[in-house]
Coordinates of C-alpha atoms and ligand atoms in Angstrom, one line a residue:
M77 CA 0.1 0.1 0.0
V78 CA 1.3 3.5 -0.8
G79 CA 0.1 6.3 1.4
Y80 CA -0.9 5.6 5.1
A81 CA -3.0 8.5 6.3
F82 CA -6.9 8.7 5.9
M83 CA -7.5 6.2 3.1
G84 CA -4.5 4.2 4.4
A85 CA -6.1 3.7 7.4
A86 CA -9.3 2.7 5.9
H87 CA -7.9 0.3 3.4
S88 CA -5.6 -1.3 6.2
Q89 CA -8.6 -1.7 8.4
A90 CA -10.2 -3.5 5.4
W91 CA -7.3 -5.7 4.6
R92 CA -7.0 -6.7 8.3
T93 CA -10.5 -7.7 8.5
V94 CA -11.4 -9.1 5.3
N95 CA -10.4 -12.6 5.7
R96 CA -11.7 -12.8 9.1
V97 CA -15.3 -12.0 8.1
F98 CA -15.6 -13.2 4.5
D99 CA -14.7 -16.8 3.3
L100 CA -12.3 -15.9 0.6
P101 CA -10.3 -18.3 -1.6
L102 CA -7.3 -16.3 -1.0
H103 CA -5.8 -14.9 1.9
V104 CA -4.4 -11.3 2.1
R105 CA -1.0 -10.8 3.6
M106 CA -0.1 -7.1 4.4
T107 CA 3.4 -7.1 3.3
A108 CA 4.7 -3.5 3.1
V109 CA 3.4 0.1 3.2
C110 CA 5.1 2.9 1.9
G111 CA 5.2 6.5 2.7
R112 CA 7.6 9.6 2.3
D113 CA 8.9 10.1 5.7
E114 CA 10.8 7.2 7.3
A115 CA 10.0 7.6 11.2
N116 CA 6.3 8.4 10.2
V117 CA 5.9 5.5 7.9
A118 CA 7.3 3.1 10.4
A119 CA 5.0 4.1 13.0
A120 CA 2.1 3.8 10.6
A121 CA 3.3 0.3 9.5
A122 CA 3.4 -0.7 13.3
R123 CA -0.1 0.9 13.9
L124 CA -1.9 -0.3 11.0
G125 CA -0.5 -3.9 10.7
W126 CA 2.1 -4.1 8.0
Q127 CA 4.8 -6.2 8.1
E128 CA 7.5 -3.8 6.4
H129 CA 7.6 -0.3 5.5
T130 CA 9.5 1.8 2.8
T131 CA 9.9 5.2 1.6
D132 CA 10.4 4.1 -2.1
W133 CA 7.0 2.9 -3.8
R134 CA 9.0 1.7 -6.8
S135 CA 10.7 -1.0 -4.5
L136 CA 7.2 -2.5 -3.8
V137 CA 6.4 -2.7 -7.5
A138 CA 9.9 -4.4 -8.1
R139 CA 9.2 -7.3 -5.3
D140 CA 8.2 -10.8 -6.6
D141 CA 6.3 -11.4 -3.2
I142 CA 3.8 -8.6 -3.8
D143 CA 0.8 -9.3 -6.0
L144 CA -1.4 -6.3 -5.5
I145 CA -0.3 -2.5 -5.2
D146 CA -3.0 -0.4 -3.2
V147 CA -2.6 3.2 -4.2
C148 CA -3.8 5.7 -1.3
T149 CA -1.9 8.9 -2.2
P150 CA -3.2 12.1 -3.3
G151 CA -4.3 12.2 -7.2
D152 CA -1.1 13.7 -8.5
S153 CA 0.9 10.4 -8.2
H154 CA -2.0 7.9 -8.9
A155 CA -0.9 7.5 -12.7
E156 CA 2.7 7.1 -12.2
I157 CA 2.2 4.5 -9.4
A158 CA -0.6 2.6 -10.8
L159 CA 1.0 2.6 -14.6
A160 CA 4.3 1.2 -13.0
A161 CA 2.5 -1.5 -11.1
L162 CA 0.3 -2.7 -13.9
A163 CA 3.4 -2.8 -16.2
A164 CA 5.2 -5.0 -13.4
G165 CA 2.1 -7.4 -13.5
K166 CA 0.6 -6.5 -10.3
H167 CA -3.1 -6.0 -9.6
V168 CA -4.0 -2.5 -8.6
L169 CA -6.5 -0.9 -6.3
C170 CA -6.5 3.0 -6.7
E171 CA -8.2 5.6 -4.9
K172 CA -10.6 7.9 -6.7
P173 CA -10.9 10.1 -8.3
L174 CA -8.7 7.9 -10.7
A175 CA -6.3 10.6 -11.8
N176 CA -6.0 14.4 -12.1
T177 CA -6.5 14.6 -15.8
I178 CA -8.2 13.0 -18.5
A179 CA -5.0 12.3 -20.3
E180 CA -3.9 10.5 -17.2
A181 CA -7.1 8.6 -16.8
R182 CA -7.3 7.7 -20.4
E183 CA -3.6 6.2 -20.1
M184 CA -4.8 4.2 -17.1
A185 CA -7.6 2.7 -18.5
A186 CA -5.8 1.8 -21.7
A187 CA -3.1 0.1 -19.4
A188 CA -5.6 -1.6 -17.3
V189 CA -7.5 -3.2 -20.2
R190 CA -4.0 -4.3 -21.7
A191 CA -3.2 -5.9 -18.3
E192 CA -6.7 -7.6 -18.1
A193 CA -5.5 -9.9 -21.1
A194 CA -2.7 -11.2 -18.8
G195 CA -5.1 -11.9 -15.8
I196 CA -4.0 -8.7 -14.0
R197 CA -6.9 -7.0 -12.3
S198 CA -7.8 -3.2 -11.4
M199 CA -10.3 -1.4 -9.5
C200 CA -10.9 2.1 -8.6
G201 CA -12.0 2.8 -4.8
F202 CA -15.5 4.4 -5.4
N203 CA -16.2 2.8 -1.8
Y204 CA -20.0 4.0 -1.3
R205 CA -21.2 1.5 -4.1
R206 CA -20.5 -1.1 -1.5
V207 CA -22.5 0.2 1.4
P208 CA -25.3 -2.4 1.5
A209 CA -28.2 0.2 1.3
V210 CA -26.7 1.5 -1.9
S211 CA -26.2 -2.1 -3.5
L212 CA -29.7 -2.8 -2.4
M213 CA -30.8 0.5 -4.0
R214 CA -29.1 -0.5 -7.4
R215 CA -30.7 -4.1 -7.1
M216 CA -34.2 -2.9 -6.8
V217 CA -33.6 -0.3 -9.5
A218 CA -32.3 -3.0 -11.8
D219 CA -35.1 -5.2 -10.8
G220 CA -37.6 -2.6 -12.1
R221 CA -39.1 -1.7 -8.8
I222 CA -39.0 2.2 -9.6
G223 CA -39.8 1.8 -13.1
D224 CA -38.3 4.3 -15.6
I225 CA -36.1 6.7 -14.2
R226 CA -37.1 10.4 -14.5
H227 CA -35.1 12.3 -11.9
I228 CA -31.9 12.0 -10.1
R229 CA -31.3 14.2 -7.1
A230 CA -27.6 13.9 -5.7
A231 CA -25.8 16.0 -3.2
Y232 CA -22.7 15.7 -1.1
L233 CA -22.4 18.1 1.5
Q234 CA -19.3 19.0 3.9
D235 CA -18.2 22.0 5.8
W236 CA -14.5 21.4 6.8
I237 CA -13.3 24.6 5.1
T238 CA -15.8 27.2 6.0
D239 CA -13.1 28.8 8.4
P240 CA -11.0 31.0 6.1
Q241 CA -8.1 30.4 8.4
F242 CA -8.1 26.7 7.3
P243 CA -4.9 26.2 5.6
L244 CA -4.0 25.5 2.0
V245 CA -3.9 21.7 2.3
W246 CA -3.2 19.6 -0.8
R247 CA -6.9 19.2 -1.4
L248 CA -7.1 22.9 -2.2
Q249 CA -4.3 22.8 -4.8
K250 CA -4.9 21.9 -8.3
D251 CA -1.5 20.4 -9.1
K252 CA -1.9 17.9 -6.2
A253 CA -5.8 17.2 -6.2
G254 CA -6.7 18.0 -9.9
S255 CA -10.0 19.8 -8.7
G256 CA -11.8 20.6 -5.4
A257 CA -15.1 19.6 -4.2
L258 CA -15.9 18.3 -7.5
G259 CA -13.4 15.7 -7.9
D260 CA -13.1 14.8 -4.1
I261 CA -16.8 14.6 -3.3
G262 CA -18.8 15.3 -6.6
A263 CA -16.9 12.2 -8.1
H264 CA -18.6 9.9 -5.5
I265 CA -22.1 11.0 -6.3
I266 CA -21.2 11.0 -10.1
D267 CA -20.2 7.3 -9.7
L268 CA -22.9 6.2 -7.2
T269 CA -25.9 7.6 -9.2
Q270 CA -24.6 6.1 -12.6
F271 CA -24.1 3.0 -10.7
V272 CA -27.4 2.8 -9.2
S273 CA -29.2 3.9 -12.2
G274 CA -27.4 2.1 -14.8
Q275 CA -27.3 5.2 -17.0
S276 CA -24.3 7.5 -17.8
I277 CA -24.1 11.0 -17.9
T278 CA -24.0 12.5 -21.4
G279 CA -24.0 16.3 -20.9
V280 CA -23.8 19.0 -18.2
T281 CA -24.4 22.6 -17.4
A282 CA -22.3 23.6 -14.4
L283 CA -21.3 26.2 -11.9
T284 CA -18.5 26.3 -9.7
E285 CA -17.2 28.8 -7.0
T286 CA -14.2 29.3 -4.8
F287 CA -15.4 31.4 -1.9
V288 CA -12.1 31.7 -0.1
K289 CA -9.3 32.5 -2.6
E290 CA -6.5 33.0 -0.4
R291 CA -5.4 30.8 2.6
P292 CA -2.5 30.3 5.2
L293 CA 0.1 27.9 4.1
P294 CA -0.1 24.7 6.2
Q295 CA 2.8 23.7 8.6
A296 CA 2.6 20.1 7.2
S297 CA 1.0 18.8 4.1
S298 CA -2.1 16.9 5.3
G299 CA -5.7 15.9 4.5
L300 CA -8.4 17.1 6.2
S301 CA -6.8 18.9 9.0
A302 CA -3.7 21.1 9.4
A303 CA -2.3 23.8 11.7
A304 CA -2.6 27.6 10.3
E305 CA -0.3 29.0 12.8
D306 CA 3.5 28.7 13.0
N307 CA 5.2 26.7 15.5
S308 CA 6.3 29.5 17.8
G309 CA 3.3 29.3 20.0
N310 CA 2.5 33.1 19.6
G311 CA 0.0 32.8 16.9
T312 CA 2.2 34.5 14.4
P313 CA 0.4 34.1 11.0
I314 CA 2.2 32.4 8.3
A315 CA 2.4 33.1 4.7
T316 CA -0.6 32.6 2.6
G317 CA -1.2 31.1 -0.9
P318 CA -3.9 31.2 -3.6
V319 CA -6.7 28.4 -3.4
T320 CA -6.5 26.8 -6.9
V321 CA -9.6 24.7 -6.9
D322 CA -13.4 24.9 -6.6
D323 CA -15.3 25.2 -3.1
A324 CA -18.3 23.9 -4.5
A325 CA -19.7 22.6 -7.8
L326 CA -23.2 22.4 -9.0
F327 CA -24.5 20.9 -12.1
L328 CA -27.6 19.7 -14.0
A329 CA -27.2 16.7 -16.4
R330 CA -28.7 14.3 -18.9
L331 CA -28.3 10.8 -18.8
N332 CA -28.2 8.4 -21.6
G333 CA -31.4 6.3 -20.4
G334 CA -33.4 9.5 -20.5
A335 CA -33.1 10.8 -16.8
I336 CA -32.5 14.4 -16.0
A337 CA -30.3 15.2 -12.9
T338 CA -29.0 17.5 -10.5
Y339 CA -25.8 17.4 -8.6
E340 CA -24.3 19.6 -5.7
A341 CA -20.9 19.1 -4.1
T342 CA -19.3 21.4 -1.6
R343 CA -17.3 21.9 1.5
F344 CA -19.2 25.2 2.4
A345 CA -22.3 23.4 3.7
T346 CA -22.1 24.7 7.1
G347 CA -23.3 22.1 9.7
R348 CA -23.0 19.3 7.3
K349 CA -20.3 17.0 7.8
N350 CA -20.4 14.1 5.2
G351 CA -23.8 14.4 4.1
L352 CA -24.3 12.3 0.9
R353 CA -27.9 12.1 -0.1
V354 CA -29.4 10.5 -3.4
E355 CA -33.0 10.2 -4.5
I356 CA -34.3 8.5 -7.7
N357 CA -37.7 8.9 -9.0
G358 CA -39.1 6.7 -11.5
S359 CA -42.5 5.8 -13.2
R360 CA -43.4 3.2 -10.5
G361 CA -41.7 4.4 -7.5
S362 CA -38.6 6.1 -5.8
V363 CA -35.6 5.3 -3.7
A364 CA -33.6 7.6 -1.5
F365 CA -30.4 7.1 0.5
D366 CA -28.7 9.3 3.1
F367 CA -25.3 8.3 4.4
E368 CA -26.1 9.7 7.8
R369 CA -28.6 6.9 8.0
M370 CA -26.5 4.5 6.0
N371 CA -28.1 1.2 7.4
E372 CA -31.4 2.4 5.8
L373 CA -32.9 2.9 2.3
E374 CA -36.1 4.6 1.7
F375 CA -38.6 3.1 -0.8
Y376 CA -41.7 4.4 -2.2
D377 CA -43.9 2.0 -4.2
A378 CA -46.3 3.7 -6.5
T379 CA -48.0 0.6 -7.6
G380 CA -49.6 -0.4 -4.1
P381 CA -53.0 0.4 -3.0
S382 CA -53.4 4.5 -2.8
D383 CA -54.6 4.5 0.6
E384 CA -51.5 2.5 1.9
Q385 CA -48.8 4.4 -0.1
G386 CA -46.0 6.4 1.6
F387 CA -42.2 6.2 1.9
T388 CA -41.1 2.7 3.6
R389 CA -38.1 2.9 5.8
I390 CA -36.1 -0.4 4.9
L391 CA -33.7 -1.4 7.5
V392 CA -30.8 -2.8 5.5
T393 CA -29.4 -5.2 7.9
E394 CA -31.0 -8.5 6.8
P395 CA -28.7 -11.6 5.9
D396 CA -30.2 -11.5 2.4
H397 CA -29.2 -7.9 2.0
P398 CA -26.0 -7.3 0.1
Y399 CA -22.8 -8.3 1.9
L400 CA -24.5 -8.5 5.5
S401 CA -24.7 -12.3 5.9
A402 CA -21.2 -12.1 7.0
W403 CA -21.7 -9.5 9.8
W404 CA -24.1 -9.2 12.7
P405 CA -27.7 -10.3 13.4
P406 CA -30.5 -8.3 11.8
G407 CA -30.8 -4.7 13.3
H408 CA -27.3 -4.7 14.4
G409 CA -26.0 -2.0 12.0
I410 CA -22.7 -1.3 10.4
G411 CA -20.5 1.7 9.7
Y412 CA -18.2 3.9 7.5
E413 CA -15.4 1.1 7.4
H414 CA -17.5 -1.7 6.1
A415 CA -17.8 -0.5 2.6
F416 CA -13.9 -0.7 2.4
T417 CA -13.9 -4.2 3.7
H418 CA -16.6 -5.1 1.0
Q419 CA -14.4 -3.4 -1.5
A420 CA -11.5 -5.6 -0.5
R421 CA -13.6 -8.7 -0.5
D422 CA -14.8 -8.1 -4.0
L423 CA -11.4 -7.4 -5.3
V424 CA -9.9 -10.5 -3.5
E425 CA -12.5 -12.8 -4.9
A426 CA -12.2 -11.3 -8.5
I427 CA -8.4 -12.0 -8.6
A428 CA -9.1 -15.5 -7.4
T429 CA -11.9 -16.2 -9.8
G430 CA -10.3 -14.5 -12.7
A431 CA -13.2 -12.0 -13.1
D432 CA -13.0 -8.1 -13.7
P433 CA -14.1 -6.2 -10.7
T434 CA -16.1 -3.1 -10.9
P435 CA -15.6 -0.1 -11.0
S436 CA -13.1 -0.6 -13.5
F437 CA -10.5 2.1 -14.4
T438 CA -12.7 2.4 -17.7
D439 CA -15.5 3.2 -15.2
A440 CA -13.6 5.6 -13.3
L441 CA -12.3 7.2 -16.7
Q442 CA -15.9 8.0 -17.5
V443 CA -16.4 9.5 -14.1
Q444 CA -13.2 11.6 -14.8
L445 CA -14.7 12.8 -18.2
V446 CA -17.7 14.0 -16.4
L447 CA -15.6 16.0 -14.2
D448 CA -13.9 17.4 -17.1
A449 CA -17.1 18.4 -18.9
V450 CA -18.3 20.2 -15.5
I451 CA -15.0 22.3 -15.5
R452 CA -15.3 23.2 -19.2
S453 CA -19.0 24.2 -18.8
A454 CA -18.2 26.2 -15.8
D455 CA -15.1 27.8 -17.5
H456 CA -17.5 28.9 -20.3
G457 CA -20.3 30.5 -18.6
S458 CA -22.2 27.3 -17.7
A459 CA -22.6 26.6 -21.5
W460 CA -24.2 23.2 -22.2
T461 CA -21.1 20.7 -22.6
D462 CA -21.3 17.2 -23.8
V463 CA -19.1 14.4 -22.0
E464 CA -16.3 13.4 -24.2
P465 CA -16.8 9.7 -25.4
I466 CA -14.6 6.8 -23.9
L467 CA -12.4 5.8 -26.9
A468 CA -13.0 2.3 -28.1
E469 CA -9.8 0.7 -27.1
V470 CA -10.7 1.2 -23.4
A471 CA -14.7 0.5 -23.6
A472 CA -15.8 -2.7 -22.0
Ligands
NAD602 N1 -13.0 6.7 -1.2 C1 -13.1 7.6 -0.5 O1 -14.1 7.8 0.1 C2 -12.1 8.6 -0.1 C3 -12.2 9.3 0.9 C4 -10.8 10.4 1.3 C5 -9.9 10.3 0.2 N2 -9.9 9.7 -0.9 C6 -8.9 9.5 -1.9 O2 -7.8 8.8 -1.3 C7 -6.6 9.5 -1.8 C8 -5.7 10.0 -0.7 O3 -6.7 10.8 0.2 P1 -6.2 10.8 1.9 O4 -7.6 11.5 2.5 O5 -6.0 9.5 2.3 O6 -5.1 11.9 2.0 P2 -4.2 12.1 3.3 O7 -3.6 13.3 3.0 O8 -4.8 11.7 4.4 O9 -3.1 10.8 3.0 C9 -2.2 10.7 1.9 C10 -0.9 9.8 2.1 O10 -0.1 10.0 0.8 C11 1.1 10.0 1.4 N3 1.9 10.5 0.2 C12 1.7 11.5 -0.5 N4 2.6 11.6 -1.7 C13 3.2 10.5 -1.9 C14 4.3 10.0 -2.5 N5 4.6 10.8 -3.6 N6 4.6 8.6 -2.4 C15 4.3 8.1 -1.2 N7 3.4 8.6 -0.4 C16 2.8 9.7 -0.8 C17 1.2 10.8 2.4 O11 2.3 10.8 3.1 C18 -0.1 10.4 3.2 O12 0.3 9.1 3.9 C19 -7.0 10.6 -2.6 O13 -6.9 10.1 -4.0 C20 -8.5 10.8 -2.2 O14 -9.2 11.5 -3.2 C21 -11.0 8.7 -0.9

């Protein structure tokens, strides 16, 4: 695994747990973790359960006793690490968004398709697909329970940078992150809604905003938290730098199955910590998911008797719900980390059975193409902008 902070911890938890919860044909060995700082990565290896550590990710790619490389770094290094790993014949799990540019994403998808022929598997880490209530939502939509889809309404709301003194961490720098709220959390709702609906976004009209354009430089580069003062303890302000990404991104979209959609991704929704909500309205009913109530799915069945109609709250904890037979008795809910264990399970199973796991790098490229269309639309006065096609050589 490369990178050991937020996602590194979540993925490590999944690798530690997966064989203890699920009966799998292969056993995961957590061989080595990589980071840039020797002391920090050594401590992380001990804390997270890795046998060895290194500061050189290339040494991981070169090892014969490593079969899978798990990329948990910021987007500016995804392409280089994933491409080297695939070229060396390693399976790859890469965090989302797949890359920082569509050029990189196209190259990664093409490399993944070439590697498939040699039995090498790759997957992008859109973990919310594997929340059981979301997987159930997809199953119900695919089974026709809501009929023809008319509306998709998706919002991913956070508030961790509303304070203008919050420092300029890597997520606020275009060269490191590619984009802001759009690629970080907007990418999740793009993938989730396309996954659940079975439809792909074909065009968008978009608006982005950067509310705070200049921020204090961080003391140490980190993800969702960092100090905004120098280390002297007297509160001396440190130098500032420009925010080069969006704080918020909104867009309308058309999908190829006839649905129309609204999307909102922001880090300025004061009070909303990780508010991910998706609702889909169809000709026969509706489904709605709210991550703050992640063990539940709302379902409205418009085909029942009119005097009994209303949204039903399905408690998604039954053994016949996706993934849940391996966990706890009905009614004993699961949490944020479980979707990562489900992701690890599905990847290990795909590797063992010789199947191609989803979301593939090509699926993740398609999300990247939507992100790109959103940026182009916002840059051109919200003009209607078509999503570029996936080229034939990487299409499934
Ligand atoms: N699936 C999700 O829900 C989800 C949530 C958060 C982040 N992410 C994605 O995960 C990735 C990492 O985000 P994070 O929140 O864990 O960031 P983070 O800042 O918490 O951790 C990044 C890690 O990468 C390491 N790193 C950075 N550059 C490196 C390099 N060149 N070589 C080796 N190590 C390097 C850092 O030392 C750190 O350990 C990003 O692509 C992000 O978009 C996904």
